[in-house]
XYZ file of C-alpha atoms in Angstrom:
777
model
C -0.005 -0.003 0.000
C 2.842 2.431 0.725
C 4.053 2.506 -2.853
C 0.598 3.191 -4.196
C 0.103 5.784 -1.458
C 3.355 7.453 -2.548
C 2.425 7.209 -6.212
C -0.911 8.685 -5.384
C 0.598 11.569 -3.462
C 2.979 12.430 -6.273
C -0.032 12.610 -8.577
C -1.892 14.855 -6.136
C -0.038 18.117 -6.554
C -1.063 18.419 -10.155
C -4.438 20.048 -10.257
C -3.558 23.767 -10.006
C -0.388 23.049 -12.012
C -2.337 21.585 -14.934
C -4.647 24.642 -15.000
C -1.734 27.083 -14.763
C 0.341 25.255 -17.407
C -2.552 25.477 -19.848
C -2.864 29.235 -19.233
C 0.872 29.685 -19.771
C 0.944 27.874 -23.101
C -2.101 29.704 -24.501
C -1.083 33.057 -25.926
C -2.229 32.977 -29.554
C -5.885 32.938 -30.613
C -7.395 29.461 -30.880
C -8.003 28.956 -34.593
C -10.730 26.391 -35.256
C -9.721 25.287 -38.764
C -7.479 22.400 -37.695
C -9.464 19.130 -37.517
C -9.243 17.284 -34.213
C -7.347 19.947 -32.274
C -8.410 20.145 -28.639
C -9.099 23.708 -27.416
C -7.570 25.330 -24.314
C -9.183 24.343 -20.998
C -12.316 26.153 -19.803
C -10.234 27.653 -16.979
C -8.036 29.477 -19.526
C -9.214 32.691 -21.137
C -8.527 32.773 -24.888
C -9.645 34.379 -28.109
C -11.294 32.215 -30.789
C -11.012 32.630 -34.578
C -13.600 30.609 -36.454
C -12.046 29.054 -39.552
C -14.402 26.210 -40.227
C -15.209 24.447 -36.948
C -17.549 25.727 -34.256
C -15.906 27.653 -31.413
C -15.396 25.698 -28.170
C -17.808 28.231 -26.640
C -20.522 26.504 -28.703
C -19.241 22.898 -28.807
C -16.789 20.934 -26.673
C -16.031 17.245 -27.169
C -14.910 14.535 -24.778
C -12.520 13.218 -27.442
C -11.073 15.066 -30.440
C -9.744 11.779 -31.809
C -12.545 9.251 -32.012
C -11.872 5.494 -32.130
C -12.417 4.081 -35.641
C -14.413 1.115 -34.403
C -17.094 0.307 -31.834
C -14.841 -2.394 -30.353
C -12.105 0.098 -29.697
C -14.567 2.512 -28.131
C -15.910 -0.274 -25.932
C -12.435 -1.369 -24.917
C -11.405 2.156 -23.834
C -14.754 3.019 -22.156
C -14.097 6.711 -22.935
C -17.525 8.289 -23.464
C -17.893 9.913 -26.902
C -19.936 13.031 -26.378
C -20.240 16.703 -27.217
C -21.523 19.481 -24.980
C -23.381 21.937 -27.202
C -24.428 25.428 -26.131
C -26.163 26.632 -29.289
C -26.881 30.253 -28.287
C -23.800 30.829 -26.106
C -22.861 34.440 -25.441
C -19.539 35.381 -27.021
C -17.044 37.898 -25.582
C -17.309 41.416 -27.078
C -14.178 40.937 -29.239
C -15.627 37.899 -31.108
C -18.198 38.164 -33.902
C -21.611 36.643 -33.353
C -22.617 34.143 -36.069
C -23.373 35.802 -39.426
C -26.906 35.685 -40.779
C -27.205 34.172 -44.264
C -30.359 34.836 -46.317
C -30.877 32.576 -49.326
C -34.212 34.169 -50.213
C -37.402 32.330 -51.191
C -35.674 28.978 -51.694
C -34.356 28.877 -48.153
C -31.124 27.191 -46.973
C -29.390 24.750 -49.318
C -29.395 21.187 -48.043
C -28.433 17.681 -48.971
C -31.326 15.940 -50.770
C -31.069 12.783 -48.721
C -29.966 13.412 -45.141
C -31.018 17.093 -45.138
C -27.685 18.332 -43.720
C -27.237 22.062 -44.272
C -24.603 23.603 -46.555
C -21.301 23.791 -44.660
C -17.537 23.904 -45.235
C -17.339 20.087 -45.485
C -19.482 19.785 -48.628
C -17.521 18.844 -51.797
C -18.415 20.650 -55.025
C -18.040 18.523 -58.172
C -18.720 18.683 -61.924
C -17.440 22.221 -62.254
C -19.588 23.380 -59.341
C -22.935 22.191 -60.681
C -23.413 19.579 -57.965
C -22.167 18.904 -54.448
C -21.448 15.722 -52.577
C -22.622 15.574 -48.968
C -19.867 14.729 -46.489
C -22.402 13.311 -44.045
C -24.141 10.718 -46.263
C -22.206 10.926 -49.589
C -25.371 11.679 -51.598
C -24.938 14.022 -54.601
C -27.281 17.045 -54.923
C -27.716 19.597 -57.706
C -26.660 23.155 -56.935
C -29.637 25.501 -57.552
C -28.900 27.929 -60.457
C -28.900 31.027 -58.195
C -26.260 29.412 -55.963
C -23.941 28.253 -58.755
C -20.321 29.392 -58.672
C -17.152 28.316 -60.547
C -14.418 26.269 -58.857
C -10.746 27.215 -58.612
C -7.889 24.856 -59.463
C -8.116 23.148 -56.052
C -11.800 22.367 -56.505
C -12.952 25.105 -54.092
C -15.655 27.585 -55.044
C -14.126 30.961 -55.840
C -16.633 32.700 -53.487
C -15.843 30.319 -50.642
C -14.466 32.978 -48.282
C -17.314 35.415 -48.981
C -19.891 32.932 -47.778
C -20.138 32.180 -44.043
C -21.695 28.757 -44.717
C -18.689 27.681 -46.847
C -15.940 28.976 -44.595
C -17.104 29.145 -40.966
C -18.002 26.599 -38.306
C -21.038 28.572 -37.028
C -23.585 30.793 -38.789
C -27.325 31.379 -39.078
C -29.794 30.988 -41.941
C -32.950 33.029 -42.218
C -35.674 30.366 -42.318
C -38.554 30.494 -44.809
C -42.224 29.939 -44.132
C -41.790 26.153 -44.740
C -39.844 26.053 -41.453
C -42.752 27.547 -39.516
C -45.653 25.945 -37.653
C -48.703 25.426 -39.887
C -46.728 27.146 -42.684
C -47.287 30.642 -41.371
C -44.717 33.094 -40.045
C -44.717 33.295 -36.226
C -46.144 36.066 -34.058
C -43.689 37.774 -31.696
C -43.461 35.948 -28.317
C -45.180 37.016 -25.079
C -44.056 37.032 -21.418
C -46.625 36.272 -18.717
C -45.957 36.970 -15.020
C -47.809 34.719 -12.559
C -47.409 35.813 -8.956
C -48.352 33.763 -5.876
C -50.164 36.135 -3.449
C -50.749 33.666 -0.598
C -49.898 34.597 3.018
C -46.241 33.397 2.856
C -45.584 35.216 -0.409
C -46.893 38.516 0.947
C -45.290 38.188 4.399
C -41.769 37.431 3.094
C -41.859 40.617 1.004
C -41.673 38.643 -2.258
C -44.878 40.107 -3.727
C -43.945 43.736 -3.219
C -40.342 43.166 -4.400
C -41.527 41.493 -7.632
C -44.159 44.148 -8.346
C -41.776 46.998 -7.692
C -39.021 45.496 -9.836
C -41.257 44.657 -12.807
C -42.071 48.349 -13.252
C -38.480 49.077 -14.276
C -37.751 45.670 -15.808
C -40.432 46.075 -18.482
C -38.075 48.557 -20.171
C -35.563 45.754 -20.628
C -37.532 43.073 -22.426
C -35.372 41.267 -24.990
C -34.997 42.985 -28.375
C -33.022 42.325 -31.522
C -31.763 45.854 -31.840
C -31.141 48.137 -28.860
C -32.592 51.172 -30.694
C -35.973 49.589 -31.310
C -38.673 48.867 -28.702
C -39.153 45.217 -27.814
C -42.115 43.553 -29.560
C -42.594 41.118 -26.666
C -46.104 41.524 -25.178
C -46.807 41.028 -21.472
C -49.637 39.769 -19.240
C -50.221 39.475 -15.485
C -51.915 36.906 -13.202
C -51.965 36.637 -9.400
C -53.096 33.488 -7.579
C -53.546 31.622 -4.328
C -56.361 29.048 -4.278
C -58.011 30.896 -7.176
C -56.590 32.840 -10.151
C -56.943 36.568 -10.815
C -56.443 37.763 -14.407
C -55.904 41.436 -15.172
C -57.174 43.488 -18.084
C -54.514 46.154 -18.694
C -55.785 47.459 -22.016
C -54.340 50.900 -22.837
C -57.772 52.549 -23.063
C -58.741 51.664 -19.458
C -58.446 54.199 -16.650
C -57.769 51.402 -14.136
C -56.770 47.742 -14.490
C -59.698 45.287 -14.153
C -59.484 42.023 -12.200
C -61.302 38.876 -13.381
C -61.349 35.951 -10.969
C -61.434 32.307 -12.041
C -62.366 30.197 -9.048
C -63.150 26.951 -10.856
C -59.529 25.805 -11.124
C -60.508 22.311 -12.298
C -61.283 23.591 -15.777
C -58.886 26.410 -16.538
C -59.759 29.090 -19.094
C -58.672 32.655 -19.726
C -61.617 34.956 -18.972
C -60.554 37.736 -21.330
C -58.852 37.797 -24.734
C -58.622 41.488 -25.461
C -56.506 43.400 -22.924
C -54.646 40.487 -21.314
C -51.501 40.448 -23.480
C -50.470 44.014 -24.209
C -47.679 46.158 -25.587
C -45.770 47.696 -22.651
C -45.426 51.186 -24.077
C -49.085 51.483 -25.010
C -50.366 50.207 -21.653
C -47.627 51.490 -19.378
C -49.852 53.602 -17.095
C -52.398 50.848 -16.568
C -49.585 48.299 -15.908
C -47.836 50.560 -13.379
C -51.122 51.206 -11.626
C -51.692 47.427 -11.401
C -48.191 46.730 -10.053
C -48.684 49.427 -7.398
C -52.073 47.962 -6.394
C -51.250 44.227 -6.150
C -49.217 44.415 -2.891
C -51.938 46.587 -1.283
C -54.808 44.353 -2.462
C -53.359 41.267 -0.795
C -51.607 42.927 2.176
C -54.026 41.444 4.724
C -54.577 38.058 3.112
C -55.029 35.030 5.362
C -55.056 32.538 2.486
C -52.207 30.021 2.959
C -53.115 27.396 0.347
C -51.943 27.567 -3.242
C -52.540 25.805 -6.557
C -49.789 25.251 -9.158
C -50.991 23.145 -12.115
C -53.814 25.564 -13.101
C -51.315 28.465 -12.988
C -49.255 26.935 -15.808
C -52.453 25.920 -17.625
C -53.619 29.536 -17.475
C -50.429 30.834 -19.080
C -50.515 28.087 -21.688
C -54.163 28.851 -22.604
C -53.353 32.551 -22.939
C -50.489 31.813 -25.384
C -52.746 29.454 -27.335
C -55.458 32.112 -27.603
C -52.870 34.643 -28.851
C -51.384 32.047 -31.217
C -47.807 32.760 -30.091
C -44.910 31.237 -28.205
C -43.577 32.740 -25.005
C -42.382 32.383 -21.478
C -44.172 32.117 -18.141
C -42.445 33.603 -15.109
C -43.953 31.880 -12.085
C -43.194 33.193 -8.554
C -44.270 30.461 -6.145
C -43.901 29.741 -2.406
C -45.403 26.472 -1.166
C -46.448 22.890 -1.825
C -49.699 23.107 -3.847
C -52.106 21.312 -1.511
C -55.312 23.151 -2.479
C -57.920 21.052 -4.329
C -56.952 21.366 -8.002
C -55.309 19.454 -10.896
C -51.653 18.734 -10.019
C -52.369 18.835 -6.258
C -49.438 17.338 -4.237
C -48.842 15.879 -0.823
C -45.754 16.033 1.373
C -43.753 12.868 0.715
C -40.364 13.874 2.152
C -39.303 10.717 3.987
C -35.775 10.628 5.412
C -36.154 6.910 6.083
C -36.048 6.142 2.355
C -32.641 7.740 1.864
C -29.985 5.125 1.093
C -32.632 2.457 0.383
C -33.866 1.029 -2.937
C -36.941 3.241 -2.661
C -34.915 6.452 -2.587
C -35.194 6.788 -6.358
C -38.973 7.296 -6.085
C -38.308 10.632 -4.348
C -36.551 11.962 -7.485
C -39.481 10.913 -9.705
C -42.490 13.181 -10.132
C -45.244 12.384 -7.636
C -48.082 12.542 -10.222
C -48.186 12.102 -14.001
C -50.165 15.334 -14.450
C -47.110 17.554 -14.982
C -45.539 15.339 -17.672
C -48.680 15.687 -19.779
C -48.836 19.421 -19.108
C -45.172 19.777 -20.140
C -45.928 18.027 -23.433
C -48.730 20.530 -24.171
C -46.470 23.451 -23.269
C -43.742 22.278 -25.652
C -46.279 21.936 -28.465
C -47.225 25.592 -27.979
C -43.680 26.901 -27.453
C -44.542 27.818 -23.877
C -41.385 27.886 -21.770
C -41.684 28.056 -17.964
C -39.256 29.735 -15.561
C -39.983 28.985 -11.934
C -38.819 31.173 -9.017
C -39.345 29.290 -5.767
C -39.390 30.842 -2.274
C -39.959 27.833 -0.004
C -39.878 27.684 3.786
C -40.376 23.926 3.790
C -40.652 20.953 1.420
C -42.254 21.957 -1.928
C -41.374 18.853 -3.991
C -38.961 20.389 -6.506
C -38.747 16.989 -8.228
C -42.386 17.409 -9.305
C -42.712 21.208 -9.613
C -39.581 21.236 -11.776
C -40.983 18.861 -14.408
C -42.524 21.576 -16.610
C -39.607 24.050 -16.383
C -37.068 21.292 -17.135
C -39.084 19.788 -20.030
C -39.718 23.163 -21.678
C -36.117 24.418 -21.624
C -36.870 26.722 -18.702
C -35.029 27.316 -15.417
C -35.726 26.764 -11.753
C -34.441 29.300 -9.198
C -34.692 28.568 -5.500
C -34.460 30.980 -2.545
C -35.007 28.907 0.587
C -36.134 30.898 3.682
C -36.213 34.044 1.526
C -35.555 37.192 3.556
C -35.933 40.543 1.853
C -32.852 42.245 3.270
C -30.333 39.428 2.643
C -31.753 37.684 -0.431
C -33.360 40.492 -2.426
C -30.142 41.329 -4.270
C -29.562 37.743 -5.432
C -33.165 37.239 -6.501
C -33.411 40.559 -8.367
C -30.124 39.997 -10.207
C -31.310 36.530 -11.249
C -34.674 37.881 -12.385
C -33.126 40.789 -14.376
C -30.734 38.474 -16.118
C -33.376 35.846 -16.765
C -35.751 38.379 -18.320
C -33.169 40.100 -20.525
C -31.107 37.182 -21.768
C -30.872 36.048 -25.367
C -33.524 33.404 -25.927
C -35.101 31.536 -28.828
C -38.626 30.078 -28.755
C -40.349 27.066 -30.219
C -36.987 25.484 -30.983
C -36.068 22.107 -32.451
C -32.496 20.867 -32.415
C -31.178 18.062 -34.560
C -27.684 16.615 -34.558
C -26.547 14.977 -37.807
C -23.365 12.948 -38.100
C -21.249 11.483 -40.863
C -21.622 7.756 -41.595
C -20.171 5.576 -38.856
C -21.497 7.305 -35.748
C -24.839 8.655 -34.647
C -26.277 10.643 -31.764
C -27.923 8.147 -29.409
C -28.576 9.994 -26.147
C -29.237 13.543 -24.974
C -29.017 15.271 -21.575
C -30.442 18.678 -20.699
C -33.649 20.693 -20.314
C -35.864 19.738 -23.208
C -38.548 17.345 -24.409
C -38.247 14.492 -26.927
C -41.256 12.923 -28.620
C -39.030 10.846 -30.956
C -35.427 9.700 -30.942
C -33.925 12.486 -33.084
C -35.599 15.815 -32.353
C -34.691 17.746 -29.233
C -37.701 20.049 -28.679
C -37.247 23.215 -26.655
C -40.171 25.532 -25.979
C -37.394 27.941 -25.012
C -33.626 27.831 -25.495
C -31.513 30.537 -23.807
C -27.852 31.508 -23.994
C -26.999 29.614 -20.768
C -28.393 26.216 -21.673
C -26.175 23.373 -22.860
C -27.251 20.029 -24.300
C -24.911 17.068 -23.886
C -25.083 14.563 -26.757
C -23.650 11.073 -26.681
C -22.489 9.311 -29.865
C -22.223 5.597 -30.604
C -20.706 3.728 -33.540
C -22.994 2.132 -36.078
C -20.172 1.371 -38.525
C -16.434 1.877 -39.008
C -14.890 5.330 -39.233
C -11.804 6.098 -41.316
C -8.709 8.060 -40.312
C -8.711 9.908 -43.659
C -12.192 11.388 -43.448
C -12.504 11.787 -39.657
C -15.959 12.177 -38.134
C -18.356 15.097 -38.640
C -21.272 16.438 -36.665
C -23.668 19.226 -37.467
C -26.013 20.702 -34.898
C -28.930 22.632 -36.373
C -31.308 24.588 -34.164
C -34.499 26.013 -35.645
C -35.968 28.741 -33.419
C -38.003 31.950 -33.295
C -36.056 35.042 -32.220
C -37.435 37.560 -29.711
C -38.512 39.745 -32.629
C -40.565 36.897 -34.142
C -38.077 35.907 -36.878
C -37.647 32.225 -37.734
C -33.984 31.274 -37.872
C -31.648 28.297 -38.147
C -28.432 28.287 -36.188
C -25.818 25.843 -37.449
C -22.713 24.557 -35.633
C -20.293 22.224 -37.414
C -17.530 20.140 -35.851
C -14.989 17.796 -37.419
C -12.814 15.531 -35.285
C -10.062 13.053 -36.137
C -10.425 9.283 -36.012
C -7.775 6.874 -34.831
C -6.995 3.177 -34.901
C -4.508 3.364 -32.013
C -5.696 3.701 -28.416
C -2.719 5.955 -27.605
C -4.083 8.606 -30.009
C -7.495 8.539 -28.343
C -5.928 9.025 -24.899
C -3.718 11.827 -26.197
C -6.670 13.949 -27.310
C -9.403 13.861 -24.685
C -10.792 16.593 -22.533
C -11.343 15.665 -18.917
C -13.602 18.605 -18.059
C -16.010 17.588 -20.816
C -15.866 13.923 -19.774
C -16.833 14.985 -16.227
C -19.725 17.064 -17.587
C -20.980 13.918 -19.349
C -20.431 11.611 -16.348
C -22.183 13.929 -13.904
C -25.239 14.227 -16.144
C -25.294 10.495 -16.804
C -25.014 9.722 -13.082
C -27.527 12.347 -11.939
C -30.075 10.972 -14.395
C -29.259 7.493 -13.128
C -30.696 8.229 -9.649
C -34.197 8.217 -11.169
C -33.982 4.479 -11.786
C -31.166 3.127 -9.553
C -30.068 3.346 -5.902
C -27.425 6.083 -5.480
C -24.862 3.552 -4.305
C -25.238 1.599 -7.545
C -24.833 4.820 -9.523
C -21.596 5.681 -7.674
C -20.219 2.164 -8.167
C -20.934 2.312 -11.923
C -19.034 5.588 -12.195
C -16.000 4.315 -10.306
C -16.025 1.157 -12.395
C -16.138 2.963 -15.738
C -13.314 5.329 -14.772
C -11.218 2.443 -13.519
C -11.762 0.714 -16.887
C -10.706 3.833 -18.821
C -7.487 4.088 -16.815
C -6.788 0.349 -16.798
C -7.133 0.226 -20.570
C -4.586 3.035 -20.853
C -2.242 1.355 -18.372
C -2.429 -1.938 -20.247
C -2.178 -0.658 -23.830
C -0.400 2.671 -23.805
C 1.831 3.046 -20.753
C 5.405 1.850 -20.655
C 5.653 -1.385 -18.733
C 7.107 0.365 -15.690
C 6.572 -0.746 -12.108
C 3.079 -2.068 -11.503
C 3.000 -0.254 -8.174
C 2.628 3.095 -9.880
C -0.558 4.828 -10.768
C -0.102 5.860 -14.388
C -2.518 8.405 -15.823
C -2.732 9.740 -19.387
C -1.465 13.339 -19.654
C -4.888 14.776 -20.520
C -6.672 12.682 -17.865
C -4.413 13.450 -14.921
C -7.311 15.167 -13.234
C -9.962 12.535 -13.910
C -9.739 10.977 -10.414
C -9.852 14.278 -8.499
C -12.887 15.530 -10.455
C -14.624 12.162 -10.404
C -14.317 12.063 -6.609
C -16.061 15.460 -6.484
C -18.981 14.103 -8.542
C -19.194 10.982 -6.324
C -19.489 13.018 -3.116
C -21.789 15.692 -4.480
C -25.038 16.319 -2.591
C -27.030 14.463 -5.263
C -25.090 11.202 -4.953
C -23.929 11.357 -1.295
C -25.940 13.862 0.725
C -24.992 15.083 4.177
C -27.619 14.875 6.938
C -28.621 18.512 6.473
C -29.165 18.319 2.687
C -32.882 18.336 1.904
C -34.538 16.280 -0.766
C -35.576 19.518 -2.515
C -31.947 20.663 -2.615
C -30.887 17.427 -4.252
C -33.692 17.560 -6.845
C -32.827 21.211 -7.527
C -29.123 20.495 -8.085
C -29.921 17.488 -10.235
C -32.085 19.682 -12.505
C -29.517 22.492 -12.504
C -26.576 20.312 -13.523
C -28.558 18.726 -16.377
C -28.178 21.827 -18.584
C -24.803 23.189 -17.446
C -21.972 23.785 -19.889
C -18.412 22.561 -19.239
C -17.187 25.761 -17.542
C -20.169 25.631 -15.135
C -19.740 21.986 -14.141
C -16.034 22.566 -13.703
C -16.381 25.268 -11.058
C -19.408 23.543 -9.517
C -17.554 20.293 -8.824
C -14.123 21.819 -8.164
C -14.619 25.354 -6.776
C -11.997 28.025 -7.339
C -10.097 29.018 -4.171
C -7.968 32.164 -4.397
C -5.616 33.566 -1.744
C -6.348 37.301 -1.749
C -3.736 38.636 0.679
C -1.766 40.209 -2.194
C -3.621 41.579 -5.198
C -2.173 43.049 -8.362
C -4.257 44.874 -10.918
C -4.780 43.029 -14.158
C -3.963 39.516 -12.969
C -5.617 37.066 -10.598
C -3.699 35.352 -7.805
C -2.896 31.687 -8.548
C -5.555 29.433 -7.010
C -4.731 26.947 -4.282
C -6.025 23.413 -3.871
C -9.392 22.894 -2.252
C -8.147 21.581 1.039
C -8.151 22.832 4.597
C -4.394 22.385 4.857
C -4.004 25.118 2.215
C -5.658 27.756 4.428
C -3.312 29.780 6.623
C -4.563 31.508 9.778
C -3.085 34.759 8.588
C -4.783 34.559 5.228
C -7.949 35.649 3.422
C -9.364 33.415 0.686
C -12.102 33.892 -1.870
C -13.969 30.748 -2.983
C -16.277 30.601 -5.967
C -18.573 27.604 -6.683
C -20.692 29.081 -9.490
C -23.633 29.292 -7.034
C -21.921 30.731 -3.945
C -19.069 33.095 -3.085
C -17.295 32.726 0.245
C -14.674 35.026 1.749
C -12.801 33.036 4.415
C -10.926 35.185 6.935
C -8.242 33.626 9.144
C -8.218 34.396 12.881
C -4.758 36.010 12.830
C -5.006 38.229 9.754
C -2.898 41.382 10.028
C -4.616 44.562 11.145
C -3.657 46.466 8.020
C -5.374 43.905 5.800
C -8.520 43.983 7.943
C -8.617 47.768 7.774
C -8.212 47.725 3.988
C -10.858 45.094 3.580
C -13.505 45.714 6.273
C -12.563 49.128 7.650
C -12.055 47.591 11.106
C -8.732 46.674 12.805
C -10.033 43.715 14.784
C -11.115 40.230 13.739
C -13.917 40.158 16.329
C -15.508 43.311 14.892
C -15.999 41.878 11.398
C -19.734 41.644 10.748
C -20.170 38.179 9.269
C -23.775 38.902 8.231
C -22.628 41.369 5.545
C -23.551 40.359 2.007
C -21.278 42.877 0.254
C -17.857 44.229 1.125
C -17.799 47.839 2.301
C -16.773 50.299 -0.421
C -13.451 51.599 0.908
C -11.128 53.987 -0.850
C -7.964 51.889 -1.110
C -6.499 49.838 -3.981
C -6.893 46.529 -2.127
C -10.609 46.979 -1.438
C -11.220 48.199 -4.983
C -9.394 45.274 -6.584
C -11.108 42.605 -4.493
C -14.533 44.088 -5.293
C -13.552 44.140 -8.973
C -12.634 40.443 -8.825
C -15.947 39.590 -7.127
C -17.876 41.571 -9.803
C -15.996 39.842 -12.595
C -16.704 36.383 -11.123
C -20.392 37.251 -10.883
C -20.440 38.493 -14.462
C -19.099 35.141 -15.717
C -21.896 33.055 -14.154
C -25.520 32.670 -15.153
C -26.711 32.910 -11.518
C -25.933 35.636 -9.043
C -23.567 34.483 -6.291
C -24.310 35.953 -2.883
C -21.202 36.714 -0.839
C -20.866 34.957 2.544
C -18.142 36.134 4.907
C -16.747 33.159 6.855
C -14.694 33.911 9.966
C -12.396 31.079 11.034
C -14.029 28.948 13.783
C -17.427 30.476 13.007
C -20.618 28.414 12.443
C -20.605 29.232 8.735
C -17.261 27.439 8.427
C -19.189 24.141 8.285
C -20.893 25.253 5.073
C -17.611 26.520 3.641
C -15.801 23.244 4.490
C -18.363 21.329 2.504
C -16.748 22.837 -0.627
C -13.158 21.921 0.299
C -13.573 18.985 -2.035
C -10.117 17.417 -1.653
C -10.819 16.676 2.017
C -12.894 13.876 3.523
C -16.535 15.005 3.594
C -18.965 14.998 6.511
C -21.251 12.670 4.578
C -18.492 10.039 4.313
C -16.976 10.981 0.963
C -13.298 10.065 0.513
C -10.448 12.539 0.565
C -8.639 12.879 -2.753
C -5.600 10.914 -1.581
C -7.750 8.078 -0.219
C -9.773 8.022 -3.413
C -6.608 7.817 -5.528
C -5.497 4.789 -3.527
C -8.938 3.237 -3.950
C -8.859 3.938 -7.708
C -5.383 2.452 -7.943
C -6.612 -0.725 -6.252
C -9.592 -0.950 -8.653
C -7.299 -0.558 -11.689
C -4.898 -3.216 -10.382
C -7.790 -5.596 -9.871
C -8.983 -5.074 -13.428
C -5.474 -5.638 -14.796
C -4.947 -8.816 -12.794
């Protein structure tokens, strides 16, 4: 055991080193034209130049060198997958995808497999026809698209056309790509606000109403100069629903109550969905009145199913797609469709029945989700629970429609308002497409077999998204159905058909070509661990729906041991068997895998609620690679010395890295912690908190005081920049050494043994080493 312990320890120091080495070697732009070249890590900041493959901001692969045969893939056990973020936001210095308009005829496609024109198509017969690189079928070039070829067989206009020279671009879609062959209406946003006792008492109702008045100026728009064409509507509810007529010609908003919630209908057509500018005075008057109207309510019961039905019916009546923003507080126990009961049972945890708690309690919401997707009705749910609300069931419609769930447990206005309002502002303004369908086509030899994310599938090929926003990623797994060849490599094309926020039908295309190999060593040389972990976490978190969590953890450990044993057996030099040998690009697989294994979903501590686990499971399902990276392995920065322009080098996530005289900032993607050691120098405390003594630091503060010194300014800048990179607002928690909050902070020191029994990194490495040796013997 000592030799493997030693080998393990020598492997341990690598994590920060690997991240820093990658930053150091990345100084040029990443040019996407080279087939099969792995991009820099997600922890490195870099500039991308699209020269024929999609930017890694849109597509990242687990392997950039795919095995040629199914047998080889099976032998290696490396998952073949891509994480696709079709509408990802690009940095300001990179061009968004160009829009290509081919007029009446629409985009040019292969006759047989329907792949869209892209840089991989081969023009033949002097340019009159093209051969599809996906299925090899030959298609005539329409006369208006004809162009001569140069001496290399390339079209002479190749570099003037985005679809012939770039990895990502958009086509303007024609009416044939629209529902019922008619161009879509602009989308609508409907706000549905719970006005039961808890919602009013916590301050949620007045905060939402007050914020919406200014937020309505920031509805999504294509062009900042033009007003948004998104219409809005308002509903409040408890046990019954109140619809509001906010027609511009009214002096006052009118309330219409629907108390028969068993058969939901919208009691008014004209005046429910309105243009903000036309109806502004009536809307503002309504938003001022709602908190007053319900100020003295005693109604504690709520409904939930009819609330979504109401929004859906309103969109149907207006014949448009859109988004419902639902602000909800409690388990819907009132008599109505979709009524739920409290089923939180701690005794089931760790048993074979535990999986039932992750499954929806009733089938009602699955059927409702299907109807929502058919209408292009996306649901975003903001939850403010004080006890169990059954997130596993309430989240079904948001998750199936491409929406989001936000959760503010024990919401308190003064400490949580900032986080909630930042989330709401971002959610309302972000780039989003409606009524979307995504299809992934591949070249002969592989095909997309499995999908993970927030969407609905009624068949095996079409990923349907009532809404798709710039933060959502879809992870796609590929399997062999034939041999691949090293010469041609493997191709994939992701096409997303969607309606923009101005009501325009578009197709966004992302193309990716990777290499193929017949030697295992080449596969192991060109993998990306962060993407593999994204795939494994989604695969495992979905697994808890049908298997005991222990079985899910065992499967993960086993598959990773097989990946590493295959490498050891086939690619490593036959050095001493006592050593743990890891492929260069998978050095960090064990440390990250251990973080997934001891996450709250798979190995919860005693204080982790069932709702928290269901919430995290839903959240991870649509994360991109950068998000899962920081979620499973948080970033821990020593901030005792700060220079402008550069960040301090992170330290490993372990208690032994924290010095009593230090201050550390930790980011998890959902939380920010500032850990302050008990013997920090006075000068540092003054610069940071404006107080010379450790005991005087107010640990309930949620923002650092604005002090006029370079240190304070720089640390606040860093915190702002971390927040800007994430899709959810991270509330700052100040953790004083030896304080109660240290328990929460320690939970994220993922290299240490966890309170719930998760292994430390060193112990896990030894365990992994043992598993690999067993497989080899």
